[in-house]
PDB file of C-alpha atoms and ligand atoms in Angstrom:
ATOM      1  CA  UNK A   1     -11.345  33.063 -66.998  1.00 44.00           C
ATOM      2  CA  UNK A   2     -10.030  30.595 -68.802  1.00 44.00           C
ATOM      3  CA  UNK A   3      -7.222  32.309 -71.754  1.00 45.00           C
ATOM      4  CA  UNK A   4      -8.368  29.788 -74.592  1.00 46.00           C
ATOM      5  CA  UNK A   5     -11.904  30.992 -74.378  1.00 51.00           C
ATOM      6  CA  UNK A   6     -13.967  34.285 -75.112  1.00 57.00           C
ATOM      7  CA  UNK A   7     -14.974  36.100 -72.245  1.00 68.00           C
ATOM      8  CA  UNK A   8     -18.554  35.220 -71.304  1.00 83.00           C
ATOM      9  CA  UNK A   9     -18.087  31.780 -72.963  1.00 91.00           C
ATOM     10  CA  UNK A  10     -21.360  30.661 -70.956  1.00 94.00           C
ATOM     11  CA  UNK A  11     -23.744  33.085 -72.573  1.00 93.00           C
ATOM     12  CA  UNK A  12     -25.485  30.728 -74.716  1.00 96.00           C
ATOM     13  CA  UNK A  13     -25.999  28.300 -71.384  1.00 97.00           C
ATOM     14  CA  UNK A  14     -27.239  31.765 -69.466  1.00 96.00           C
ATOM     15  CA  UNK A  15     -29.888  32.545 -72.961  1.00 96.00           C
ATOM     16  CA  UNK A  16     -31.400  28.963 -72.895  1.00 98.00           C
ATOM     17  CA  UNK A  17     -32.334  29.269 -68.739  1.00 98.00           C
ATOM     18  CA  UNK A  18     -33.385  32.647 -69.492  1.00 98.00           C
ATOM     19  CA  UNK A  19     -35.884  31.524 -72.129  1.00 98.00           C
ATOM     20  CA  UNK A  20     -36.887  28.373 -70.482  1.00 98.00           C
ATOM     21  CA  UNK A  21     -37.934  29.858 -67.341  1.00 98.00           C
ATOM     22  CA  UNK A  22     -39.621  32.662 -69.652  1.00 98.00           C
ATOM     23  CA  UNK A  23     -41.081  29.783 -71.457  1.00 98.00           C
ATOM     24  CA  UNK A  24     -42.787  27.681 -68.448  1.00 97.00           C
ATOM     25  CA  UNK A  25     -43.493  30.737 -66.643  1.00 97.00           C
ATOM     26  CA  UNK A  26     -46.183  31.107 -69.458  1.00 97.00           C
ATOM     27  CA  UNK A  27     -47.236  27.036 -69.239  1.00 97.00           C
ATOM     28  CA  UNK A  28     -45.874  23.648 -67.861  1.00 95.00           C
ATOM     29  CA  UNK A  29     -47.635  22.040 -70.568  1.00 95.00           C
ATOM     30  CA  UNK A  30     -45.172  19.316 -72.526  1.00 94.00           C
ATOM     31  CA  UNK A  31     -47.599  20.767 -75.603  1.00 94.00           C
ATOM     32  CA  UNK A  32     -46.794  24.105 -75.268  1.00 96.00           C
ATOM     33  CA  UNK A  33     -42.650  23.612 -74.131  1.00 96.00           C
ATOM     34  CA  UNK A  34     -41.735  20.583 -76.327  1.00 94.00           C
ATOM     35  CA  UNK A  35     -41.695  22.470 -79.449  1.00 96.00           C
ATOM     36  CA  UNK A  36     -40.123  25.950 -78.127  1.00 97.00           C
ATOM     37  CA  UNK A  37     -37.760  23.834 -75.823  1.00 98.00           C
ATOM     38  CA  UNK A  38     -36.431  22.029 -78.930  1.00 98.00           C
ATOM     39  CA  UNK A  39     -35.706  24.996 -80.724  1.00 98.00           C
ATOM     40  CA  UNK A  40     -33.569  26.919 -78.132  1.00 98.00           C
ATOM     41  CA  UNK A  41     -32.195  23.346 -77.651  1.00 98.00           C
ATOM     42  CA  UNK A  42     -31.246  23.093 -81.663  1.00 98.00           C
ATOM     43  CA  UNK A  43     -29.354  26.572 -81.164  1.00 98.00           C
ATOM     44  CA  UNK A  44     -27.865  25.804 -77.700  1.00 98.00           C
ATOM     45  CA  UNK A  45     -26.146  22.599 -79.284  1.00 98.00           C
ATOM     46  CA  UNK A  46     -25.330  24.347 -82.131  1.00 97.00           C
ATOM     47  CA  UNK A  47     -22.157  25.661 -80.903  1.00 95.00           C
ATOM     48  CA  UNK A  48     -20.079  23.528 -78.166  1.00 91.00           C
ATOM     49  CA  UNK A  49     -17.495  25.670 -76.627  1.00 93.00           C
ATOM     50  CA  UNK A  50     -20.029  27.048 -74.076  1.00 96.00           C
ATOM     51  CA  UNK A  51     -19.754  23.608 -72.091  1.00 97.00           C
ATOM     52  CA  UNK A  52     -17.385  24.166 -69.124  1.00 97.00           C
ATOM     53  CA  UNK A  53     -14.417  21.811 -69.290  1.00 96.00           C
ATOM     54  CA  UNK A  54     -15.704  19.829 -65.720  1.00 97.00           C
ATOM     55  CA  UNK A  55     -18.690  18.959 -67.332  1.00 98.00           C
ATOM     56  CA  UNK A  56     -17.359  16.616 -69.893  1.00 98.00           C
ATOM     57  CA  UNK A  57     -15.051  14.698 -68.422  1.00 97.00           C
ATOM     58  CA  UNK A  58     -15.854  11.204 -68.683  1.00 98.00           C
ATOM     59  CA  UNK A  59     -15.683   8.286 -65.490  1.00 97.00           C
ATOM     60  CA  UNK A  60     -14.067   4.744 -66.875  1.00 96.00           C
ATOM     61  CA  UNK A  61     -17.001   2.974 -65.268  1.00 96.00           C
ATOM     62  CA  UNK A  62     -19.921   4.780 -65.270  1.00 96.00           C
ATOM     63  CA  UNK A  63     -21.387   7.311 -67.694  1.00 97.00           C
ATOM     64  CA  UNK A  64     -21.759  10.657 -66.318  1.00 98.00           C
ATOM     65  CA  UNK A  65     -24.894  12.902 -65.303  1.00 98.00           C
ATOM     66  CA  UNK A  66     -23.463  17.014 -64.756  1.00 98.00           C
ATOM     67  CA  UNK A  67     -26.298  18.997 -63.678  1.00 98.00           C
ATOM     68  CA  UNK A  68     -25.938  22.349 -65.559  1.00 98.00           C
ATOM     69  CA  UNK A  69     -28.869  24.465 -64.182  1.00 98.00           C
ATOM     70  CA  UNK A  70     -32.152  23.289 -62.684  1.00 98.00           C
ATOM     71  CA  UNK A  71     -35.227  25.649 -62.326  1.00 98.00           C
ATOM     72  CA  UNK A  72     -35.760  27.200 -58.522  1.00 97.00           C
ATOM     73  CA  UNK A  73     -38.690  25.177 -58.500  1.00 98.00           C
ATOM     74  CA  UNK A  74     -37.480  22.021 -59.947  1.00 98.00           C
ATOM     75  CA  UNK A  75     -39.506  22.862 -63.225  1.00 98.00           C
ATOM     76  CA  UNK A  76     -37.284  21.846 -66.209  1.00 98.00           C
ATOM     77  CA  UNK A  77     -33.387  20.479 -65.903  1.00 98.00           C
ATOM     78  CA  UNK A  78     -30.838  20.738 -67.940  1.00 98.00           C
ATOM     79  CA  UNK A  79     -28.013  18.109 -68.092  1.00 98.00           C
ATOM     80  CA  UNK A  80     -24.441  17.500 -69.643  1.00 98.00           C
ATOM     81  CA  UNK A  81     -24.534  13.706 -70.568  1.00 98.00           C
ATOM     82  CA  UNK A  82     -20.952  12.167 -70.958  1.00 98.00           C
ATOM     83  CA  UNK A  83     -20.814   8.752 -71.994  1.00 98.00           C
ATOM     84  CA  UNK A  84     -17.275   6.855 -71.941  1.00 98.00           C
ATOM     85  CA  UNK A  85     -16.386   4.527 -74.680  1.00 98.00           C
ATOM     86  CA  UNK A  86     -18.983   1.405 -75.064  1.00 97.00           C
ATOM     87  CA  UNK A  87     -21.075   2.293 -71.953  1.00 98.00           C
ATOM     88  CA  UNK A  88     -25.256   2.474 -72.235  1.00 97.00           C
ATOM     89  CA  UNK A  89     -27.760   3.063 -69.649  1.00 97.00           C
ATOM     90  CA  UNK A  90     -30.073  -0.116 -68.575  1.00 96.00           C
ATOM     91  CA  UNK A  91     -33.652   0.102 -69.942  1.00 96.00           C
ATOM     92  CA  UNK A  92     -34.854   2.845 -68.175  1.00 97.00           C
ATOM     93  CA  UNK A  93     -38.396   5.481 -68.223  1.00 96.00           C
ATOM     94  CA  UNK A  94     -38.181   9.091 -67.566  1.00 96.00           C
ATOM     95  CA  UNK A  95     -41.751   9.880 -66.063  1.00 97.00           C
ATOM     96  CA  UNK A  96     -41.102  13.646 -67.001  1.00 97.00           C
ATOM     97  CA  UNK A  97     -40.598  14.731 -70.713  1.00 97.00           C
ATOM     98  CA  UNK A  98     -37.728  15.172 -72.174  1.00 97.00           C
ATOM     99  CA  UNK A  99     -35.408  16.329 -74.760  1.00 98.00           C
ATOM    100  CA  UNK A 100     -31.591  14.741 -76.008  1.00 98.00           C
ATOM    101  CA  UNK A 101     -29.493  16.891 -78.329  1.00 98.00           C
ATOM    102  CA  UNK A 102     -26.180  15.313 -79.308  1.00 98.00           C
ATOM    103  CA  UNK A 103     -23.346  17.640 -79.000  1.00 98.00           C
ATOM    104  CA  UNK A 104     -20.472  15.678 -79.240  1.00 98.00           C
ATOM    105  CA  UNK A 105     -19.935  12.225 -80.915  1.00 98.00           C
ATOM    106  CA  UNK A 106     -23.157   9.686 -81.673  1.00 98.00           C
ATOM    107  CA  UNK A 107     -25.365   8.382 -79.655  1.00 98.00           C
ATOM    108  CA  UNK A 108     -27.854   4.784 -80.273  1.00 98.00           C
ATOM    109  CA  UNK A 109     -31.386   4.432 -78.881  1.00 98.00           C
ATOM    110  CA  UNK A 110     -33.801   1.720 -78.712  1.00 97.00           C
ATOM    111  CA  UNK A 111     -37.182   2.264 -77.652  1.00 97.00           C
ATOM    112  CA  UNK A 112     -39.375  -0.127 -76.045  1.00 95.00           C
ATOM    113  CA  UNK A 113     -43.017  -0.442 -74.804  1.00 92.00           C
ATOM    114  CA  UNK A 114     -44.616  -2.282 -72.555  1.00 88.00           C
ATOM    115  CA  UNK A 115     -47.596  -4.782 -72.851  1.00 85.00           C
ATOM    116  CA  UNK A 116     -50.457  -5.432 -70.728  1.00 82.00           C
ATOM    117  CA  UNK A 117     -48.867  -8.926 -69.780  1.00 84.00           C
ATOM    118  CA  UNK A 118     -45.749  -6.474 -69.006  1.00 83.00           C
ATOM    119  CA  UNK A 119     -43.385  -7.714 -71.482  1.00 88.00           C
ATOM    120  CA  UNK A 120     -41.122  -5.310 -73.218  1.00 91.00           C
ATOM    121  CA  UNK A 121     -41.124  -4.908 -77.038  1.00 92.00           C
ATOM    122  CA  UNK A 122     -38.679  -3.337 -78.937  1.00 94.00           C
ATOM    123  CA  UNK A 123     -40.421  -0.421 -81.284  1.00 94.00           C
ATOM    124  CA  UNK A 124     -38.754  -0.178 -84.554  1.00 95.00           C
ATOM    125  CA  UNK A 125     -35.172  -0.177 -84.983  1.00 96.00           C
ATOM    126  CA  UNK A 126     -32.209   0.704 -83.513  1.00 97.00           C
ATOM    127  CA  UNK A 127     -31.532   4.879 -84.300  1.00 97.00           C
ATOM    128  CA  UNK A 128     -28.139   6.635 -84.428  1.00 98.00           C
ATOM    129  CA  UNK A 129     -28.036  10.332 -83.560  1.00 98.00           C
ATOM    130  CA  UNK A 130     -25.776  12.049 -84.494  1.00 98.00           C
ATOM    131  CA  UNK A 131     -24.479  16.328 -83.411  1.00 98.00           C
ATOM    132  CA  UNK A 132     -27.007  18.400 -84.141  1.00 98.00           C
ATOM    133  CA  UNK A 133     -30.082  15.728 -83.570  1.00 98.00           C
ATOM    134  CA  UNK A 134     -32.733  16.195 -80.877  1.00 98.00           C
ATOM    135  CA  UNK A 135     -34.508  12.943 -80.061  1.00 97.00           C
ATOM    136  CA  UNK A 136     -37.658  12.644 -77.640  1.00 96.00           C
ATOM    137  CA  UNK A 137     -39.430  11.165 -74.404  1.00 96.00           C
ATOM    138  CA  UNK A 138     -42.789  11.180 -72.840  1.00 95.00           C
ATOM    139  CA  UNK A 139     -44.386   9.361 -70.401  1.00 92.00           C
ATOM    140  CA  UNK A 140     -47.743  10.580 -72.484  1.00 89.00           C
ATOM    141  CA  UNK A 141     -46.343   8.409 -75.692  1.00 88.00           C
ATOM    142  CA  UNK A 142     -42.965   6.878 -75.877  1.00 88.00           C
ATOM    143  CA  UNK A 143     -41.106   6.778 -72.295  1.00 94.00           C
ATOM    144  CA  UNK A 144     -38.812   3.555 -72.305  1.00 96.00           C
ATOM    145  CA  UNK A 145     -35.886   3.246 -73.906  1.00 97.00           C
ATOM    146  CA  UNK A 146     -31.975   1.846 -74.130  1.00 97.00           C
ATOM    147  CA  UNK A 147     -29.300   4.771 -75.044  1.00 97.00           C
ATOM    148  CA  UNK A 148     -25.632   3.824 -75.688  1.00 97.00           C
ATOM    149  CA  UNK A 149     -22.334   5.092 -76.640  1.00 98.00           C
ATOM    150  CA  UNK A 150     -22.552   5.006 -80.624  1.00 98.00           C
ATOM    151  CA  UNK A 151     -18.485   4.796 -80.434  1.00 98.00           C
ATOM    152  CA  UNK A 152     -16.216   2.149 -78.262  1.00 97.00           C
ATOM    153  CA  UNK A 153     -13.356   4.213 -78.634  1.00 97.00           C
ATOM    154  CA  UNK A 154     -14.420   8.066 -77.570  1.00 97.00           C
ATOM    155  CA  UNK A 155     -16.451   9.891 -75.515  1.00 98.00           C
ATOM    156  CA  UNK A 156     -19.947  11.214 -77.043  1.00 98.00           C
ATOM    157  CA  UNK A 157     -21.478  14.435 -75.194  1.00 98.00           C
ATOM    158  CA  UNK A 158     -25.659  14.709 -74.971  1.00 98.00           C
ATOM    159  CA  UNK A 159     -27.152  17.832 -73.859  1.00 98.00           C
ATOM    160  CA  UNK A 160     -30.773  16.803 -71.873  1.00 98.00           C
ATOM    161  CA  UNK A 161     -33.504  19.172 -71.299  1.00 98.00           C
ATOM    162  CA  UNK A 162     -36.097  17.441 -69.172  1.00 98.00           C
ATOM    163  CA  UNK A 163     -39.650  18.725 -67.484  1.00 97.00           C
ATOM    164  CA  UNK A 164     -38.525  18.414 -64.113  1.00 97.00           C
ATOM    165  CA  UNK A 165     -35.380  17.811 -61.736  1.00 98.00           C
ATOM    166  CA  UNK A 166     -34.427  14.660 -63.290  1.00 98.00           C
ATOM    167  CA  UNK A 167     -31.754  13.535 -60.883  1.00 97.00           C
ATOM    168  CA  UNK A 168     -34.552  13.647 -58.078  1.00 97.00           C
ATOM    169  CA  UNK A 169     -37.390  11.787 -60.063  1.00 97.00           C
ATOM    170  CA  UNK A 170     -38.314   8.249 -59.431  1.00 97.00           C
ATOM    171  CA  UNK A 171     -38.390   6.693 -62.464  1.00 97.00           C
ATOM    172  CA  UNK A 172     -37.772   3.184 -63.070  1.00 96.00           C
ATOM    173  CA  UNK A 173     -35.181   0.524 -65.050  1.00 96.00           C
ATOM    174  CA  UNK A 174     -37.134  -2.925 -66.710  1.00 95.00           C
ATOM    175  CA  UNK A 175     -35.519  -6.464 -67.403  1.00 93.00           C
ATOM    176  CA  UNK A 176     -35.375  -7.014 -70.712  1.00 88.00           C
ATOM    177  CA  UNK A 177     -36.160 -10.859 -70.659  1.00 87.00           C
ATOM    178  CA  UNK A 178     -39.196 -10.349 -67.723  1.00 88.00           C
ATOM    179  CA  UNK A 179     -40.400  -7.224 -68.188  1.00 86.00           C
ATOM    180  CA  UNK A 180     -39.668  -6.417 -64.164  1.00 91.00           C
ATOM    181  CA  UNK A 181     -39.245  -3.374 -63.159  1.00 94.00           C
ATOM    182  CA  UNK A 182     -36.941  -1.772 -60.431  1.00 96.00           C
ATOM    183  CA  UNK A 183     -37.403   1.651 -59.045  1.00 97.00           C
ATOM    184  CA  UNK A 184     -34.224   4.121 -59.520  1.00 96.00           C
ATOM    185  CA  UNK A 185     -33.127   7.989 -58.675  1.00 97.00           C
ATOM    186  CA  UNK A 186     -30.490   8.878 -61.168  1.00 96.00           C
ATOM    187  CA  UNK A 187     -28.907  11.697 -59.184  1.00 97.00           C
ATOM    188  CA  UNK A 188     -25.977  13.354 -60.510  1.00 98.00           C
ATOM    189  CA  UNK A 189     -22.520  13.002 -61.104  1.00 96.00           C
ATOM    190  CA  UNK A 190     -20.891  16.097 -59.146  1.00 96.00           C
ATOM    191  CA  UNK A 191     -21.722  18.406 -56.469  1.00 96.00           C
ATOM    192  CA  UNK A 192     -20.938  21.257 -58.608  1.00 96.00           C
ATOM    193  CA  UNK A 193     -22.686  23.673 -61.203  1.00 97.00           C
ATOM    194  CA  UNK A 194     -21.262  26.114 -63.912  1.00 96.00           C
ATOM    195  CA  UNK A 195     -21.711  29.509 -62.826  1.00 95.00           C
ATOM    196  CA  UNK A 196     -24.011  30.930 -65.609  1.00 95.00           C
ATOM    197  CA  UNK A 197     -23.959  34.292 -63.674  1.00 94.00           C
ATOM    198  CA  UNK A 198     -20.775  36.433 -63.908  1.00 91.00           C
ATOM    199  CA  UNK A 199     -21.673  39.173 -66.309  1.00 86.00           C
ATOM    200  CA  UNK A 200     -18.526  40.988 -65.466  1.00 87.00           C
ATOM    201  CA  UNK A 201     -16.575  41.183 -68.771  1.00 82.00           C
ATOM    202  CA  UNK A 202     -19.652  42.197 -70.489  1.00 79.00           C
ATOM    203  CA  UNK A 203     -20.597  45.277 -68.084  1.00 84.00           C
ATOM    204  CA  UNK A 204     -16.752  46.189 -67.671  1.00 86.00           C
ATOM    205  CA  UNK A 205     -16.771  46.169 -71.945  1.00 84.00           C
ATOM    206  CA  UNK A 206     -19.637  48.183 -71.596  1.00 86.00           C
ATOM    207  CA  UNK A 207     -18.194  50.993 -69.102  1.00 87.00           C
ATOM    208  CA  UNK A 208     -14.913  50.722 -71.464  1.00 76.00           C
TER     209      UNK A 208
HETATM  210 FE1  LIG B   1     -33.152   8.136 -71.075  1.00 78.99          FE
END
């Protein structure tokens, strides 16, 4: 246990698995989670000091992926997203939907679609999110998109909830001038997990 923190500092973590997998045990329809998913994804980011220190920690290079729980049968994901200072993904598709809730900093997203010809076209403009927003994807409506670092100077911390194990999915990154695209597998960033699991402080507070 860490001194600086409440016992059982995960909790919130351990509440949004619990009603997930409650959740898509009823239906893996994106119609059915998106909207319940949101809202235990508005109260999970509502708070931040649930996030284990190892799961924000930046790379100087690379922004970071920290897998913090995926379903037994790779049905939803849930992801710490640390982006250094200045650093964006490529233009990039999900195939799986998902949620982004901004916990920490600002994030800026650019959504594209694709034409018949295959060119990409920026939709509308540039957004800023800031903590507290949830933004969207689908591969049903809006899958292809550009997220960076709002801030040059400081980390910024997304919390992803997507409908599937999205380090394992094939998805795929486009050239913006040709419209080519490249397949990719995101994986993630470390080999471990926070351990969502150790209810001892509450049942010892219990047995007093
Ligand atoms: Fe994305």
């Amino acid at each position: 246990m860490t001194a600086s923190l409440p016992m059982d500092s995960i909790a919130p973590l351990r509440h949004f698995v619990t009603e997930m997998t409650q959740l898509i045990d009823q239906s893996q329809e994106e119609s059915f989670l998106r909207p319940k998913a949101k809202a235990l994804l508005r109260e999970l980011i509502s708070t931040d000091q649930w996030l284990p220190e190892f799961c924000t920690v930046p790379h100087p290079q690379y922004y970071q992926q920290f897998l913090l729980h995926a379903d037994p049968l790779e049905r939803f994901s849930v992801i710490s997203f640390v982006w250094g200072p200045g650093q964006a993904t490529p233009i990039h598709d999900h195939m799986v939907w998902g949620l982004i809730g901004i916990l920490r900093g600002s994030e800026k997203v650019q959504r594209y679609q694709r034409d018949q010809n295959g060119s990409l076209k920026p939709i509308g403009e540039e957004e800023t999110l800031l903590p507290g927003d949830i933004d969207d994807v689908s591969p049903a409506t809006r899958d292809i998109h550009l997220v960076k670092n709002a801030f040059t100077d400081k980390t910024s911390i997304g919390i992803h909830v997507y409908g599937g194990n999205i380090g394992g999915v094939q998805r795929h990154v486009y050239d913006p001038s040709t419209g080519a695209i490249k397949n990719f597998v995101s994986g993630y960033s470390s080999t471990q997990i926070p351990n969502i699991w150790d209810r001892s402080a509450q049942i010892r507070a219990q047995l007093g």
